[in-house]
Amino acid sequence: MFDTARHVPLRAVEWVPSEAQAAIDEVVADTLAQFNEARFWPAHPQDDGAADGETSIYFGATGVIWALDYLARVGATGHGADFVPVLDRLIDASRRQFAKLNYSAHGSLLFGDLGTLLLTMRLRPDTATADATHQRANANNTLPIRELMWGLPGSMLACVFMSEMTGETRWHELYAQQAARLLDELAETKLGPLWTQDLYGSHERWLGPVHGYAGNMVPLIRGWGWLGDDQRARVAEAVPHTLAANAVQSPLGAQWRPIAGDTGEPSLCQHCHGAPGMVTTFADAPFSTPELEALLVAGGELTWHAGPLAKGSNLCHGTAGNGYAFLKLHRRTKDERWLARARAFAMTAIAQCRETRAQYGRGRYSLWTGDVGLAVYLWDCVTAEPRFPGVDVF
């Protein structure tokens, strides 16, 4: 049900809120100390060959600046800095970097300037930035990329965030146009309603919350109030059906393969692929069936049995990302064991972060793969109120 080599034992460390707060302050202070106005932050050796000065939400300066501002905004830390003076340079650098990547003619939430424009609206709102954000999101109308990182669902999520920040009706209008197309392309299959992802030159029915089915459902759930009655009924019927049809059940709980229809033994149990991300996504569903509730709990059990991840403390494929499944289940079920499990993962993640920092002699400065993502998770464990960065909140 999961590759045991990808997981490590849970540390026998008691949850202490002051320890979590101390770890948040450590991460924030270190991250601020390493900021450089010319190159932003150095890349980490574990980040897939990323270069110094990366700009994206995913593992670049946009995500780091957002996290630092967010942590200060919600009262998670007393440390702070003014990043407004670097925003124009960050946008320019983001556009130069994104121009070299896939799908650069369109708006990528996690890797392109769409995310950087959102950050700019949060820190320095103005009409020109709002117009540029709308243009980038609107460019995704014809993009055949139906997934959160690069394509249409990411621009829909950007519309939700922009509506919250501006109150303008144009974000609702663009969202409605893109939601209609996204649901129009949800196809009936033997494994339930699914999207086929046209991504990186291949066509696969991915399931997870970054490239697949769950990620496509994220903006539909976040924008639930904007959907029509027929659209809501379509989503509420599709989700339990597809999750059940693709679940791999065992005495340990429920697991999902990365791609629908694969027949191999599931191996990945992390936010981007496997049970944790499915639970984190659909525990926010504004609808319920007995089957859905049972699947969510079973996915949480599988995540708990798998244990913390060997790749470290991060969100995308680390211990903090998996812990969000427990926080979301606690909010949905009101069962205190899930909060206790989330906090147990938090204490292990703190130890992992410190050990990795000691090993490399430096921190890991990114939102989805690094230390500031962990800091947001720790704050959510303190408050028992989960808001997954860049998905639930911006």
Tab-separated table of C-alpha atoms in Angstrom, residues 53-333:
chain	number	residue	atom	x	y	z
A	53	GLY	CA	16.968	33.195	-7.461
A	54	GLU	CA	13.998	30.976	-8.335
A	55	THR	CA	10.812	33.056	-8.325
A	56	SER	CA	7.794	30.722	-8.338
A	57	ILE	CA	5.193	30.027	-5.668
A	58	TYR	CA	6.234	26.376	-5.703
A	59	PHE	CA	9.910	26.639	-4.774
A	60	GLY	CA	10.865	30.237	-5.345
A	61	ALA	CA	10.760	33.725	-3.883
A	62	THR	CA	7.047	34.319	-4.510
A	63	GLY	CA	6.096	31.452	-2.219
A	64	VAL	CA	8.644	32.404	0.425
A	65	ILE	CA	7.605	36.070	0.540
A	66	TRP	CA	3.939	35.075	0.675
A	67	ALA	CA	4.607	32.720	3.616
A	68	LEU	CA	6.630	35.311	5.549
A	69	ASP	CA	3.921	37.929	5.038
A	70	TYR	CA	1.157	35.457	5.915
A	71	LEU	CA	2.825	34.292	9.116
A	72	ALA	CA	3.227	37.900	10.234
A	73	ARG	CA	-0.328	38.774	9.142
A	74	VAL	CA	-1.961	36.006	11.212
A	75	GLY	CA	0.207	36.649	14.267
A	76	ALA	CA	2.317	33.502	13.989
A	77	THR	CA	5.556	35.470	14.324
A	78	GLY	CA	6.742	38.887	15.392
A	79	HIS	CA	9.429	38.895	12.714
A	80	GLY	CA	8.675	40.806	9.552
A	81	ALA	CA	10.085	42.632	6.559
A	82	ASP	CA	8.896	44.970	3.808
A	83	PHE	CA	9.167	43.217	0.449
A	84	VAL	CA	7.211	45.801	-1.544
A	85	PRO	CA	10.401	47.411	-2.943
A	86	VAL	CA	11.398	44.163	-4.701
A	87	LEU	CA	8.009	43.283	-6.234
A	88	ASP	CA	8.590	44.835	-9.664
A	89	ARG	CA	11.940	43.106	-9.981
A	90	LEU	CA	10.359	39.850	-8.815
A	91	ILE	CA	7.671	40.088	-11.511
A	92	ASP	CA	10.289	40.763	-14.195
A	93	ALA	CA	12.442	37.865	-13.006
A	94	SER	CA	9.411	35.584	-12.845
A	95	ARG	CA	8.466	36.382	-16.436
A	96	ARG	CA	12.004	35.786	-17.670
A	97	GLN	CA	12.207	32.433	-15.908
A	98	PHE	CA	8.725	31.319	-16.972
A	99	ALA	CA	9.415	32.190	-20.606
A	100	LYS	CA	11.893	29.294	-20.652
A	101	LEU	CA	9.374	26.757	-19.316
A	102	ASN	CA	6.410	24.796	-20.648
A	103	TYR	CA	3.157	26.610	-21.434
A	104	SER	CA	4.670	30.063	-20.916
A	105	ALA	CA	2.078	31.754	-23.131
A	106	HIS	CA	-0.478	31.096	-20.405
A	107	GLY	CA	-0.869	31.731	-16.693
A	108	SER	CA	0.671	29.166	-14.355
A	109	LEU	CA	-0.347	29.531	-10.708
A	110	LEU	CA	2.522	27.612	-9.130
A	111	PHE	CA	5.336	28.293	-11.627
A	112	GLY	CA	4.512	31.438	-13.575
A	113	ASP	CA	3.924	35.121	-13.115
A	114	LEU	CA	0.247	34.552	-12.290
A	115	GLY	CA	1.316	33.581	-8.776
A	116	THR	CA	3.717	36.520	-8.526
A	117	LEU	CA	0.971	38.915	-9.606
A	118	LEU	CA	-1.279	37.499	-6.874
A	119	LEU	CA	1.454	38.169	-4.335
A	120	THR	CA	1.797	41.719	-5.622
A	121	MET	CA	-1.950	42.255	-5.238
A	122	ARG	CA	-1.708	41.034	-1.661
A	123	LEU	CA	1.213	43.330	-0.747
A	124	ARG	CA	0.687	46.312	-3.074
A	125	PRO	CA	-2.771	46.237	-4.643
A	126	ASP	CA	-3.396	48.407	-7.696
A	127	THR	CA	-5.519	48.374	-10.836
A	128	ALA	CA	-2.629	47.648	-13.200
A	129	THR	CA	-1.688	44.491	-11.287
A	130	ALA	CA	-5.311	43.362	-11.162
A	131	ASP	CA	-5.631	43.877	-14.935
A	132	ALA	CA	-2.419	41.934	-15.594
A	133	THR	CA	-3.624	39.100	-13.352
A	134	HIS	CA	-6.932	38.950	-15.215
A	135	GLN	CA	-5.137	38.862	-18.558
A	136	ARG	CA	-2.945	35.935	-17.477
A	137	ALA	CA	-5.854	33.999	-16.009
A	138	ASN	CA	-8.006	34.673	-19.077
A	139	ALA	CA	-5.249	33.302	-21.326
A	140	ASN	CA	-5.962	29.837	-19.890
A	141	ASN	CA	-9.410	29.625	-21.485
A	142	THR	CA	-8.132	27.617	-24.433
A	143	LEU	CA	-5.176	25.916	-22.764
A	144	PRO	CA	-5.517	22.105	-22.934
A	145	ILE	CA	-3.792	21.723	-19.555
A	146	ARG	CA	-6.413	20.639	-17.053
A	147	GLU	CA	-4.442	20.588	-13.801
A	148	LEU	CA	-3.634	22.884	-10.900
A	149	MET	CA	0.081	23.599	-11.286
A	150	TRP	CA	0.153	24.857	-14.863
A	151	GLY	CA	-3.362	25.200	-16.205
A	152	LEU	CA	-7.049	25.993	-15.997
A	153	PRO	CA	-7.783	24.977	-12.365
A	154	GLY	CA	-4.915	27.190	-11.201
A	155	SER	CA	-6.353	30.225	-12.953
A	156	MET	CA	-9.792	29.435	-11.481
A	157	LEU	CA	-8.261	29.375	-8.018
A	158	ALA	CA	-6.554	32.691	-8.778
A	159	CYS	CA	-10.004	34.117	-9.586
A	160	VAL	CA	-11.251	33.032	-6.147
A	161	PHE	CA	-8.303	34.730	-4.427
A	162	MET	CA	-8.634	37.887	-6.532
A	163	SER	CA	-12.340	38.136	-5.776
A	164	GLU	CA	-11.553	37.912	-2.054
A	165	MET	CA	-8.957	40.658	-2.400
A	166	THR	CA	-10.844	43.044	-4.719
A	167	GLY	CA	-14.561	42.254	-4.572
A	168	GLU	CA	-14.769	42.783	-8.354
A	169	THR	CA	-17.391	40.841	-10.322
A	170	ARG	CA	-15.071	40.128	-13.260
A	171	TRP	CA	-13.388	37.319	-11.296
A	172	HIS	CA	-16.715	35.560	-10.831
A	173	GLU	CA	-17.447	35.927	-14.547
A	174	LEU	CA	-14.094	34.488	-15.640
A	175	TYR	CA	-14.313	31.693	-13.073
A	176	ALA	CA	-17.793	30.747	-14.317
A	177	GLN	CA	-16.552	30.530	-17.904
A	178	GLN	CA	-13.611	28.306	-16.929
A	179	ALA	CA	-15.654	26.150	-14.527
A	180	ALA	CA	-18.164	25.443	-17.290
A	181	ARG	CA	-15.394	24.263	-19.573
A	182	LEU	CA	-13.707	22.187	-16.863
A	183	LEU	CA	-16.907	20.365	-15.931
A	184	ASP	CA	-17.802	19.970	-19.597
A	185	GLU	CA	-14.576	18.000	-20.063
A	186	LEU	CA	-15.173	15.698	-17.072
A	187	ALA	CA	-15.760	12.398	-18.866
A	188	GLU	CA	-17.626	9.320	-17.704
A	189	THR	CA	-15.364	6.260	-17.496
A	190	LYS	CA	-15.468	2.781	-15.977
A	191	LEU	CA	-13.558	4.266	-13.035
A	192	GLY	CA	-15.961	7.130	-12.495
A	193	PRO	CA	-15.965	10.656	-13.916
A	194	LEU	CA	-12.364	11.607	-14.744
A	195	TRP	CA	-10.285	14.146	-16.614
A	196	THR	CA	-7.519	13.111	-18.993
A	197	GLN	CA	-4.470	15.298	-18.455
A	198	ASP	CA	-2.711	16.618	-21.555
A	199	LEU	CA	0.625	17.277	-19.866
A	200	TYR	CA	4.308	17.084	-20.823
A	201	GLY	CA	3.411	15.323	-24.082
A	202	SER	CA	1.432	12.488	-22.488
A	203	HIS	CA	-2.245	11.842	-21.836
A	204	GLU	CA	-2.983	10.259	-18.461
A	205	ARG	CA	-5.801	10.255	-15.931
A	206	TRP	CA	-3.893	11.536	-12.926
A	207	LEU	CA	-5.697	11.486	-9.586
A	208	GLY	CA	-3.739	13.663	-7.128
A	209	PRO	CA	-4.095	17.294	-6.031
A	210	VAL	CA	-1.215	18.779	-8.021
A	211	HIS	CA	-1.567	17.310	-11.516
A	212	GLY	CA	-4.834	15.382	-11.344
A	213	TYR	CA	-8.469	14.873	-10.465
A	214	ALA	CA	-8.266	16.174	-6.896
A	215	GLY	CA	-6.445	19.318	-7.996
A	216	ASN	CA	-9.136	20.025	-10.582
A	217	MET	CA	-11.777	19.703	-7.886
A	218	VAL	CA	-9.982	22.188	-5.591
A	219	PRO	CA	-11.242	25.383	-7.321
A	220	LEU	CA	-14.703	23.870	-7.753
A	221	ILE	CA	-14.871	23.282	-3.995
A	222	ARG	CA	-13.328	26.684	-3.174
A	223	GLY	CA	-15.723	28.450	-5.557
A	224	TRP	CA	-18.746	26.386	-4.533
A	225	GLY	CA	-20.954	29.440	-4.088
A	226	TRP	CA	-20.322	30.462	-7.686
A	227	LEU	CA	-21.440	27.149	-9.203
A	228	GLY	CA	-24.941	26.560	-10.519
A	229	ASP	CA	-27.206	23.944	-8.965
A	230	ASP	CA	-26.572	21.489	-11.798
A	231	GLN	CA	-22.800	21.969	-11.477
A	232	ARG	CA	-22.892	21.373	-7.732
A	233	ALA	CA	-24.939	18.236	-8.223
A	234	ARG	CA	-22.441	17.015	-10.825
A	235	VAL	CA	-19.483	17.479	-8.464
A	236	ALA	CA	-21.302	16.026	-5.433
A	237	GLU	CA	-22.194	12.918	-7.419
A	238	ALA	CA	-18.817	12.533	-9.137
A	239	VAL	CA	-16.493	12.765	-6.136
A	240	PRO	CA	-17.705	9.797	-4.034
A	241	HIS	CA	-18.059	7.682	-7.184
A	242	THR	CA	-14.556	8.353	-8.500
A	243	LEU	CA	-12.866	8.084	-5.117
A	244	ALA	CA	-14.551	4.738	-4.421
A	245	ALA	CA	-13.857	3.353	-7.900
A	246	ASN	CA	-10.138	4.133	-7.611
A	247	ALA	CA	-9.528	3.349	-3.934
A	248	VAL	CA	-7.286	0.424	-3.029
A	249	GLN	CA	-8.590	-0.947	0.268
A	250	SER	CA	-6.581	-2.854	2.865
A	251	PRO	CA	-6.638	-3.461	6.647
A	252	LEU	CA	-4.390	-0.381	6.932
A	253	GLY	CA	-6.878	1.902	5.201
A	254	ALA	CA	-7.546	3.318	1.732
A	255	GLN	CA	-4.894	4.315	-0.790
A	256	TRP	CA	-4.984	5.771	-4.305
A	257	ARG	CA	-2.540	5.236	-7.155
A	258	PRO	CA	-1.169	8.287	-9.001
A	259	ILE	CA	-2.931	7.311	-12.243
A	260	ALA	CA	-6.425	5.887	-12.569
A	261	GLY	CA	-6.477	2.394	-14.035
A	262	ASP	CA	-2.914	1.455	-13.097
A	263	THR	CA	-2.722	-2.051	-11.692
A	264	GLY	CA	0.575	-1.989	-9.806
A	265	GLU	CA	0.879	-1.890	-6.048
A	266	PRO	CA	0.524	1.713	-4.775
A	267	SER	CA	3.828	3.110	-3.537
A	268	LEU	CA	3.485	6.886	-3.054
A	269	CYS	CA	1.818	8.156	0.110
A	270	GLN	CA	2.365	11.920	0.049
A	271	HIS	CA	0.413	15.081	-0.638
A	272	CYS	CA	0.949	15.152	-4.397
A	273	HIS	CA	0.165	11.453	-4.963
A	274	GLY	CA	-1.678	9.037	-2.712
A	275	ALA	CA	-4.038	9.064	0.252
A	276	PRO	CA	-2.854	12.229	2.081
A	277	GLY	CA	-3.601	14.620	-0.751
A	278	MET	CA	-6.929	12.992	-1.528
A	279	VAL	CA	-7.998	13.376	2.100
A	280	THR	CA	-6.694	16.952	2.376
A	281	THR	CA	-8.619	17.934	-0.761
A	282	PHE	CA	-11.927	16.211	-0.191
A	283	ALA	CA	-12.210	16.707	3.562
A	284	ASP	CA	-13.210	20.240	2.528
A	285	ALA	CA	-16.068	19.003	0.340
A	286	PRO	CA	-19.306	20.886	1.136
A	287	PHE	CA	-21.316	17.681	0.692
A	288	SER	CA	-21.342	14.281	2.318
A	289	THR	CA	-22.291	10.657	1.775
A	290	PRO	CA	-21.603	7.715	4.088
A	291	GLU	CA	-19.261	6.299	1.439
A	292	LEU	CA	-17.278	9.540	1.168
A	293	GLU	CA	-16.906	9.868	4.935
A	294	ALA	CA	-15.686	6.269	5.234
A	295	LEU	CA	-13.155	6.781	2.437
A	296	LEU	CA	-11.767	9.951	4.013
A	297	VAL	CA	-11.270	8.259	7.376
A	298	ALA	CA	-9.729	5.206	5.706
A	299	GLY	CA	-7.331	7.458	3.787
A	300	GLY	CA	-6.357	9.138	7.017
A	301	GLU	CA	-5.684	5.782	8.656
A	302	LEU	CA	-3.439	4.718	5.779
A	303	THR	CA	-1.524	8.009	6.061
A	304	TRP	CA	-1.032	7.452	9.794
A	305	HIS	CA	0.145	3.861	9.350
A	306	ALA	CA	2.609	4.942	6.635
A	307	GLY	CA	4.205	7.441	9.023
A	308	PRO	CA	6.353	10.528	8.375
A	309	LEU	CA	8.140	10.838	5.059
A	310	ALA	CA	11.858	10.266	4.602
A	311	LYS	CA	12.136	13.199	2.155
A	312	GLY	CA	11.803	15.614	5.042
A	313	SER	CA	9.447	18.102	6.611
A	314	ASN	CA	8.007	19.826	3.531
A	315	LEU	CA	4.489	20.092	2.098
A	316	CYS	CA	4.631	18.525	-1.361
A	317	HIS	CA	6.268	15.214	-0.484
A	318	GLY	CA	7.089	15.577	3.189
A	319	THR	CA	5.788	15.066	6.695
A	320	ALA	CA	3.987	18.429	7.011
A	321	GLY	CA	2.052	17.862	3.796
A	322	ASN	CA	0.809	14.503	5.039
A	323	GLY	CA	-0.094	16.040	8.394
A	324	TYR	CA	-2.639	18.311	6.721
A	325	ALA	CA	-4.796	15.231	6.093
A	326	PHE	CA	-5.135	14.827	9.864
A	327	LEU	CA	-5.882	18.516	10.440
A	328	LYS	CA	-8.597	18.461	7.781
A	329	LEU	CA	-10.118	15.279	9.229
A	330	HIS	CA	-10.142	16.847	12.685
A	331	ARG	CA	-12.080	19.824	11.363
A	332	ARG	CA	-14.521	17.606	9.465
A	333	THR	CA	-15.114	14.893	12.069
